[in-house]
Tab-separated table of C-alpha atoms in Angstrom:
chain	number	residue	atom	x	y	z
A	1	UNK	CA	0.000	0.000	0.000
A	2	UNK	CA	1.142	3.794	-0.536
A	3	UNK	CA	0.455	6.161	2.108
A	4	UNK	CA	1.192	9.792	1.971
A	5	UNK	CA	4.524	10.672	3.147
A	6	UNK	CA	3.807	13.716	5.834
A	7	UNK	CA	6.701	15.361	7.558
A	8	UNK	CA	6.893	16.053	11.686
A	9	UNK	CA	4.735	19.800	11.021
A	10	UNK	CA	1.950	18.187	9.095
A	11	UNK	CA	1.523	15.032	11.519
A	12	UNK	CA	1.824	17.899	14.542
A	13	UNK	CA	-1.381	19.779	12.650
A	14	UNK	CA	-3.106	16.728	12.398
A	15	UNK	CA	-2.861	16.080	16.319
A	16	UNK	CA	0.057	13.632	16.180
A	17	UNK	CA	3.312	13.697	18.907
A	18	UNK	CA	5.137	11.123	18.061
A	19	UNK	CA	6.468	9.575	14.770
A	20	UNK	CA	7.246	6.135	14.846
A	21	UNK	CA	9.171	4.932	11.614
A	22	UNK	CA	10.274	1.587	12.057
A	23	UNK	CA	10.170	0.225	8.609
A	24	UNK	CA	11.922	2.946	6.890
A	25	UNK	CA	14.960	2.348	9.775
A	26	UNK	CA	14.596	-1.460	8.674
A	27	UNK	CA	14.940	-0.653	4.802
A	28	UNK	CA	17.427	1.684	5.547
A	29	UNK	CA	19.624	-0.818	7.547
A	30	UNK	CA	19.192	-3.380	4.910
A	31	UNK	CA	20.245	-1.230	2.309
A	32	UNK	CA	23.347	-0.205	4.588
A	33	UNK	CA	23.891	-3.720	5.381
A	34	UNK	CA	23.972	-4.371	1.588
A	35	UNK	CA	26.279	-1.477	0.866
A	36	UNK	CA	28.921	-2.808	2.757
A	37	UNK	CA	28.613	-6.588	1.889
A	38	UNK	CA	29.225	-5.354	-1.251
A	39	UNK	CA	32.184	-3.395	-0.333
A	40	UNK	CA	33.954	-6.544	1.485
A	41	UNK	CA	32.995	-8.584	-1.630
A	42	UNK	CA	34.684	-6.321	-3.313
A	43	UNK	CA	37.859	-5.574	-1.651
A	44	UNK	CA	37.951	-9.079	-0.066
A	45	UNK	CA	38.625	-7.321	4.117
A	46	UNK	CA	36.532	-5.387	6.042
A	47	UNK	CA	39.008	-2.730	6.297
A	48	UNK	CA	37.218	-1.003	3.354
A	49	UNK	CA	34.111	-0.153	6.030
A	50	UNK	CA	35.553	0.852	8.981
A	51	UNK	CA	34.845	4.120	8.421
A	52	UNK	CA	31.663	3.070	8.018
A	53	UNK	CA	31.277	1.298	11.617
A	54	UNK	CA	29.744	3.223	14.875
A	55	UNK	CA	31.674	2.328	17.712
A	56	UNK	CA	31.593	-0.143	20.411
A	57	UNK	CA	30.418	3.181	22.774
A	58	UNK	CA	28.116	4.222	20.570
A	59	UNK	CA	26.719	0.635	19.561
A	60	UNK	CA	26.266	0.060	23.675
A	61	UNK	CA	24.343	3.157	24.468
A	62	UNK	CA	21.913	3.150	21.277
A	63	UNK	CA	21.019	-0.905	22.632
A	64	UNK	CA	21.027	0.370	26.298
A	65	UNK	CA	23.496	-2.479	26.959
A	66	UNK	CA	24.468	-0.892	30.531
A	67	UNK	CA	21.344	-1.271	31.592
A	68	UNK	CA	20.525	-4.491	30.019
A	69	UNK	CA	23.878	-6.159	32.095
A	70	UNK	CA	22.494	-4.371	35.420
A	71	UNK	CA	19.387	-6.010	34.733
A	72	UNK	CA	20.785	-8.988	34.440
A	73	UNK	CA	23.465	-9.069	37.285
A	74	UNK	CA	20.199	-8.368	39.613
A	75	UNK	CA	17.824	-10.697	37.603
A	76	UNK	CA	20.361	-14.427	36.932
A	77	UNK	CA	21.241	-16.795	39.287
A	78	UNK	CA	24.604	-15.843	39.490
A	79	UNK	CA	28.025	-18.741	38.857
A	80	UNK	CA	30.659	-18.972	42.167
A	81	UNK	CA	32.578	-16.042	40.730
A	82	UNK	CA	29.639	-14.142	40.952
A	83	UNK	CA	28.982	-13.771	37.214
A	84	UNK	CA	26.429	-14.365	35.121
A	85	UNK	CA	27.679	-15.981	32.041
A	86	UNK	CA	27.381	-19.874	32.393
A	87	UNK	CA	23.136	-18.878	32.950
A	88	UNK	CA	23.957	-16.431	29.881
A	89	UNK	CA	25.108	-19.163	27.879
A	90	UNK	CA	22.236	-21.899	28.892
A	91	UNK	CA	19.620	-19.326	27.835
A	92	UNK	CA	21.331	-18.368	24.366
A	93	UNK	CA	22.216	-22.015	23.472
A	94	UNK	CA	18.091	-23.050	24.294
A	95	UNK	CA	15.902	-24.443	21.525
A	96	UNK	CA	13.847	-21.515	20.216
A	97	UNK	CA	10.771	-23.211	20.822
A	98	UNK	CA	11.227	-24.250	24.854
């Protein structure tokens, strides 16, 4: 289906606060994601995108990772060194369907 593309002023006249736009992020990923495939396909390394790649910083604090290990430290039963990773591990290495 086509919809009208509206900008932030004409959704804010028609009542609207908040523009959510998670398909156009998704294409535009994809099409990123393509873009450098590409690129390493090309040049045979990855050393033709790095200056293409966000940082580890910048990668943790868009996914909230802080948070999401905090959550976790207070959340997992927790190994003898007091970490979290062996219950980490069980729960990543599940059967998608259990």
């Amino acid at each position: 289906a086509k919809y009208p593309l509206l900008d932030a002023a004409e959704l804010a006249a028609m009542g609207y606060r908040l523009m959510a736009l998670p398909l156009t992020l998704l294409r535009a990923s994809l099409y990123a994601m393509g873009a450098v495939l590409d690129e390493i396909a090309a040049s045979g390394s990855q050393a033709a995108v790095l200056d293409h790649l966000g940082d580890a910083d910048t990668l943790h604090r868009l996914t909230r990772m802080p948070e999401a290990l905090d959550l976790e430290r207070h959340l997992l039963p927790h190994d003898q060194d007091g970490s979290t990773s062996s219950m980490r591990m069980r729960l990543l290495m599940r059967p998608l369907d259990s």
